[in-house]
Tab-separated table of N, CA and C in Angstrom:
chain	number	residue	atom	x	y	z
A	486	UNK	N	129.289	11.051	-84.706
A	486	UNK	CA	128.229	10.425	-83.716
A	486	UNK	C	128.514	11.662	-82.306
A	487	UNK	N	129.616	12.076	-81.923
A	487	UNK	CA	129.799	12.761	-80.697
A	487	UNK	C	129.172	14.323	-80.875
A	488	UNK	N	129.031	14.819	-82.149
A	488	UNK	CA	128.418	16.025	-82.807
A	488	UNK	C	126.756	15.866	-82.428
A	489	UNK	N	126.216	14.380	-83.043
A	489	UNK	CA	125.021	14.475	-82.848
A	489	UNK	C	124.176	13.857	-81.288
A	490	UNK	N	125.250	13.490	-80.602
A	490	UNK	CA	124.855	13.353	-79.450
A	490	UNK	C	125.034	15.189	-78.473
A	491	UNK	N	126.229	16.000	-78.706
A	491	UNK	CA	125.719	17.044	-78.063
A	491	UNK	C	124.509	17.987	-78.581
A	492	UNK	N	124.482	17.770	-80.014
A	492	UNK	CA	123.381	18.679	-80.264
A	492	UNK	C	122.017	17.944	-79.553
A	493	UNK	N	121.828	16.588	-79.605
A	493	UNK	CA	120.829	16.332	-78.653
A	493	UNK	C	120.816	16.887	-77.667
A	494	UNK	N	121.749	16.870	-76.579
A	494	UNK	CA	122.194	17.145	-75.010
A	494	UNK	C	121.648	18.581	-74.793
A	495	UNK	N	122.425	19.635	-76.039
A	495	UNK	CA	121.961	20.943	-75.853
A	495	UNK	C	120.429	20.918	-76.185
A	496	UNK	N	119.603	20.209	-76.823
A	496	UNK	CA	118.532	20.533	-77.434
A	496	UNK	C	117.611	20.046	-75.840
A	497	UNK	N	118.062	18.865	-75.386
A	497	UNK	CA	116.939	18.282	-74.550
A	497	UNK	C	117.421	19.905	-73.474
A	498	UNK	N	118.628	19.977	-72.913
A	498	UNK	CA	118.954	21.222	-71.810
A	498	UNK	C	118.126	22.249	-72.415
A	499	UNK	N	117.702	22.863	-73.279
A	499	UNK	CA	117.164	23.900	-73.869
A	499	UNK	C	115.666	24.068	-73.556
A	500	UNK	N	114.994	22.762	-73.819
A	500	UNK	CA	113.627	22.415	-73.750
A	500	UNK	C	113.638	22.422	-71.819
A	501	UNK	N	114.534	21.676	-71.103
A	501	UNK	CA	114.456	21.690	-69.995
A	501	UNK	C	114.541	23.237	-69.209
A	502	UNK	N	114.778	24.287	-69.890
A	502	UNK	CA	115.139	25.664	-69.385
A	502	UNK	C	116.490	25.935	-68.831
A	503	UNK	N	117.174	25.313	-69.459
A	503	UNK	CA	118.647	25.205	-68.794
A	503	UNK	C	119.525	26.454	-69.763
A	504	UNK	N	120.104	27.493	-69.211
A	504	UNK	CA	120.713	28.409	-69.921
A	504	UNK	C	121.652	27.894	-70.902
A	505	UNK	N	121.973	28.882	-72.014
A	505	UNK	CA	122.629	28.710	-72.923
A	505	UNK	C	123.782	29.120	-72.691
A	506	UNK	N	125.136	28.229	-73.412
A	506	UNK	CA	126.638	28.915	-72.817
A	506	UNK	C	126.651	30.074	-72.818
A	507	UNK	N	127.136	30.648	-72.039
A	507	UNK	CA	127.380	32.308	-71.775
A	507	UNK	C	128.153	32.605	-73.170
A	508	UNK	N	127.826	33.696	-73.798
A	508	UNK	CA	128.958	34.050	-74.766
A	508	UNK	C	129.721	35.507	-74.475
A	509	UNK	N	130.842	35.344	-74.777
A	509	UNK	CA	132.443	36.359	-74.609
A	509	UNK	C	131.951	37.590	-75.373
A	510	UNK	N	132.824	38.197	-75.445
A	510	UNK	CA	132.629	39.386	-76.076
A	510	UNK	C	132.182	39.155	-77.711
A	511	UNK	N	132.410	37.959	-78.438
A	511	UNK	CA	131.985	37.559	-79.828
A	511	UNK	C	131.012	37.050	-79.543
A	512	UNK	N	130.043	36.451	-80.724
A	512	UNK	CA	128.841	35.771	-80.284
A	512	UNK	C	129.110	34.257	-80.303
A	513	UNK	N	130.479	33.654	-80.510
A	513	UNK	CA	130.475	32.408	-80.611
A	513	UNK	C	131.656	32.412	-79.520
A	514	UNK	N	131.868	33.234	-78.864
A	514	UNK	CA	132.832	33.198	-77.656
A	514	UNK	C	134.603	33.309	-78.091
A	515	UNK	N	135.672	33.000	-76.910
A	515	UNK	CA	136.860	33.271	-77.805
A	515	UNK	C	137.451	31.599	-77.084
A	516	UNK	N	136.745	30.796	-76.720
A	516	UNK	CA	137.263	29.660	-76.894
A	516	UNK	C	137.726	28.674	-77.702
A	517	UNK	N	138.332	27.248	-77.627
A	517	UNK	CA	138.902	26.496	-78.516
A	517	UNK	C	137.938	26.399	-79.897
A	518	UNK	N	138.585	25.776	-80.861
A	518	UNK	CA	137.328	25.546	-82.207
A	518	UNK	C	136.520	24.766	-81.752
A	519	UNK	N	136.847	23.800	-80.932
A	519	UNK	CA	135.810	22.327	-80.663
A	519	UNK	C	134.487	23.089	-80.267
A	520	UNK	N	134.880	24.621	-78.896
A	520	UNK	CA	133.945	25.261	-78.160
A	520	UNK	C	132.838	25.579	-79.098
A	521	UNK	N	133.407	26.463	-79.936
A	521	UNK	CA	133.007	27.412	-80.864
A	521	UNK	C	132.045	26.628	-81.740
A	522	UNK	N	132.752	25.411	-82.317
A	522	UNK	CA	131.788	24.439	-83.343
A	522	UNK	C	130.621	24.196	-82.083
A	523	UNK	N	131.059	23.479	-80.994
A	523	UNK	CA	129.823	23.248	-79.794
A	523	UNK	C	128.253	24.435	-79.609
A	524	UNK	N	129.231	25.960	-79.441
A	524	UNK	CA	128.408	27.065	-79.618
A	524	UNK	C	127.612	27.174	-80.811
A	525	UNK	N	128.050	27.212	-81.827
A	525	UNK	CA	127.451	27.535	-83.068
A	525	UNK	C	126.402	26.209	-83.111
A	526	UNK	N	126.357	24.824	-82.933
A	526	UNK	CA	125.329	24.016	-82.815
A	526	UNK	C	124.411	24.419	-82.131
A	527	UNK	N	124.500	24.717	-81.089
A	527	UNK	CA	123.776	25.119	-80.090
A	527	UNK	C	122.980	26.102	-80.419
A	528	UNK	N	123.518	27.125	-80.983
A	528	UNK	CA	122.685	28.600	-81.695
A	528	UNK	C	121.852	28.054	-82.654
A	529	UNK	N	122.177	27.024	-83.696
A	529	UNK	CA	121.492	26.353	-84.702
A	529	UNK	C	120.212	25.646	-83.980
A	530	UNK	N	120.287	24.969	-83.234
A	530	UNK	CA	119.161	24.135	-82.638
A	530	UNK	C	118.702	24.899	-82.007
A	531	UNK	N	118.965	26.046	-81.257
A	531	UNK	CA	117.775	27.110	-80.776
A	531	UNK	C	116.916	27.666	-81.579
A	532	UNK	N	117.702	28.240	-82.837
A	532	UNK	CA	117.006	29.119	-83.706
A	532	UNK	C	115.793	27.993	-84.265
A	533	UNK	N	116.007	27.225	-84.636
A	533	UNK	CA	115.337	25.811	-84.906
A	533	UNK	C	114.359	25.641	-84.271
A	534	UNK	N	114.506	25.710	-82.592
A	534	UNK	CA	113.425	25.757	-81.958
A	534	UNK	C	112.297	26.946	-81.909
A	535	UNK	N	113.105	27.973	-82.485
A	535	UNK	CA	112.530	29.013	-82.447
A	535	UNK	C	111.517	29.228	-83.606
A	536	UNK	N	111.560	28.507	-84.405
A	536	UNK	CA	110.609	28.378	-85.744
A	536	UNK	C	111.551	28.912	-86.745
A	537	UNK	N	112.908	28.959	-86.533
A	537	UNK	CA	113.721	29.804	-87.449
A	537	UNK	C	114.242	28.614	-88.548
A	538	UNK	N	113.912	28.614	-89.886
A	538	UNK	CA	114.567	27.297	-90.773
A	538	UNK	C	115.951	27.476	-91.015
A	539	UNK	N	116.504	27.167	-90.018
A	539	UNK	CA	118.223	27.798	-90.047
A	539	UNK	C	119.267	26.499	-90.404
A	540	UNK	N	119.852	26.466	-91.693
A	540	UNK	CA	120.733	25.288	-92.093
A	540	UNK	C	122.268	25.250	-91.635
A	541	UNK	N	122.432	26.718	-91.258
A	541	UNK	CA	123.704	26.448	-90.510
A	541	UNK	C	123.777	28.084	-90.041
A	542	UNK	N	124.911	28.563	-89.032
A	542	UNK	CA	125.428	29.762	-88.689
A	542	UNK	C	126.679	29.811	-88.686
A	543	UNK	N	126.771	31.168	-88.490
A	543	UNK	CA	128.231	31.476	-88.333
A	543	UNK	C	128.430	33.195	-87.623
A	544	UNK	N	129.579	33.588	-87.472
A	544	UNK	CA	129.687	34.746	-86.750
A	544	UNK	C	129.742	35.446	-87.570
A	545	UNK	N	129.278	36.814	-86.954
A	545	UNK	CA	129.253	37.751	-88.410
A	545	UNK	C	129.736	39.118	-87.442
A	546	UNK	N	130.801	39.385	-87.182
A	546	UNK	CA	130.985	40.492	-86.115
A	546	UNK	C	130.591	40.461	-84.998
A	547	UNK	N	129.612	40.846	-84.087
A	547	UNK	CA	129.103	40.684	-82.972
A	547	UNK	C	127.947	39.971	-82.756
A	548	UNK	N	127.588	39.922	-84.229
A	548	UNK	CA	126.281	39.019	-84.521
A	548	UNK	C	126.157	37.731	-85.040
A	549	UNK	N	125.162	37.137	-85.191
A	549	UNK	CA	125.039	35.457	-85.414
A	549	UNK	C	124.411	35.790	-86.579
A	550	UNK	N	125.079	35.432	-88.078
A	550	UNK	CA	124.337	35.146	-89.243
A	550	UNK	C	123.739	33.711	-89.412
A	551	UNK	N	122.829	33.270	-89.578
A	551	UNK	CA	121.691	32.461	-90.258
A	551	UNK	C	121.690	32.175	-91.765
A	552	UNK	N	121.788	31.092	-92.322
A	552	UNK	CA	121.537	30.862	-93.551
A	552	UNK	C	120.201	30.166	-93.176
A	553	UNK	N	118.969	30.393	-93.801
A	553	UNK	CA	117.678	30.187	-93.807
A	553	UNK	C	116.887	29.952	-94.979
A	554	UNK	N	116.200	28.980	-95.085
A	554	UNK	CA	115.384	28.264	-95.877
A	554	UNK	C	113.952	28.877	-96.029
A	555	UNK	N	113.579	29.641	-96.993
A	555	UNK	CA	112.248	30.376	-97.071
A	555	UNK	C	111.359	29.027	-97.418
A	556	UNK	N	109.804	29.622	-97.326
A	556	UNK	CA	109.063	29.093	-97.417
A	556	UNK	C	108.640	28.321	-99.320
A	557	UNK	N	109.424	29.601	-99.861
A	557	UNK	CA	109.534	29.041	-101.122
A	557	UNK	C	110.751	28.396	-101.736
A	558	UNK	N	111.522	27.824	-100.681
A	558	UNK	CA	112.777	26.670	-101.106
A	558	UNK	C	113.965	27.730	-101.521
A	559	UNK	N	113.699	28.954	-101.477
A	559	UNK	CA	115.345	29.957	-101.489
A	559	UNK	C	115.924	29.775	-100.081
A	560	UNK	N	116.968	30.382	-100.203
A	560	UNK	CA	117.654	30.726	-98.997
A	560	UNK	C	118.135	32.213	-99.052
A	561	UNK	N	118.059	32.327	-97.552
A	561	UNK	CA	118.657	33.814	-97.478
A	561	UNK	C	119.101	33.855	-96.112
A	562	UNK	N	119.971	35.124	-95.604
A	562	UNK	CA	120.732	35.073	-94.834
A	562	UNK	C	119.759	36.302	-94.152
A	563	UNK	N	119.813	35.844	-92.319
A	563	UNK	CA	119.308	36.634	-91.183
A	563	UNK	C	120.083	36.987	-90.396
A	564	UNK	N	120.010	37.990	-89.636
A	564	UNK	CA	121.015	38.435	-88.883
A	564	UNK	C	120.199	38.648	-87.305
A	565	UNK	N	121.037	37.813	-86.257
A	565	UNK	CA	120.902	37.877	-84.632
A	565	UNK	C	121.443	38.323	-83.877
A	566	UNK	N	121.000	38.835	-82.954
A	566	UNK	CA	121.811	39.367	-81.500
A	566	UNK	C	121.907	37.868	-80.944
A	567	UNK	N	123.652	37.465	-80.394
A	567	UNK	CA	124.193	36.472	-79.503
A	567	UNK	C	123.302	36.506	-78.307
A	568	UNK	N	123.104	35.366	-77.518
A	568	UNK	CA	122.330	35.090	-76.294
A	568	UNK	C	121.095	35.292	-76.750
A	569	UNK	N	120.194	36.372	-76.969
A	569	UNK	CA	118.332	36.017	-76.917
A	569	UNK	C	118.077	36.068	-78.406
A	570	UNK	N	118.987	35.633	-79.167
A	570	UNK	CA	118.816	35.382	-80.778
A	570	UNK	C	117.513	35.969	-80.868
A	571	UNK	N	117.683	37.379	-80.922
A	571	UNK	CA	116.849	38.160	-81.461
A	571	UNK	C	117.019	38.698	-83.145
A	572	UNK	N	115.733	38.707	-83.887
A	572	UNK	CA	116.211	39.308	-85.463
A	572	UNK	C	116.995	40.786	-85.227
A	573	UNK	N	117.728	40.809	-86.240
A	573	UNK	CA	118.075	42.038	-86.213
A	573	UNK	C	117.906	42.730	-87.154
A	574	UNK	N	117.246	43.979	-87.565
A	574	UNK	CA	116.129	44.816	-88.099
A	574	UNK	C	117.203	45.960	-88.499
A	575	UNK	N	117.485	46.815	-89.821
A	575	UNK	CA	117.648	47.899	-90.444
A	575	UNK	C	117.113	48.555	-90.555
């Protein structure tokens, strides 16, 4: 219940143009496990709002790794920069 409420609050704040939580040296910050989970949930919502069919996110070094459902139903992993969530290409 609390998790769903937090996701709804993050989504509403994002739509209103409020800045997302600041990122520290790592993609999800150095806070408590609860804060890191909150940041992960907010990143997931932001990716979904950007049109990315992400189902889960995790910290991957200094980047965000998202598990994405492709149009054909398969799943892939995509990397994004923290903060702006720009796709990373190599």
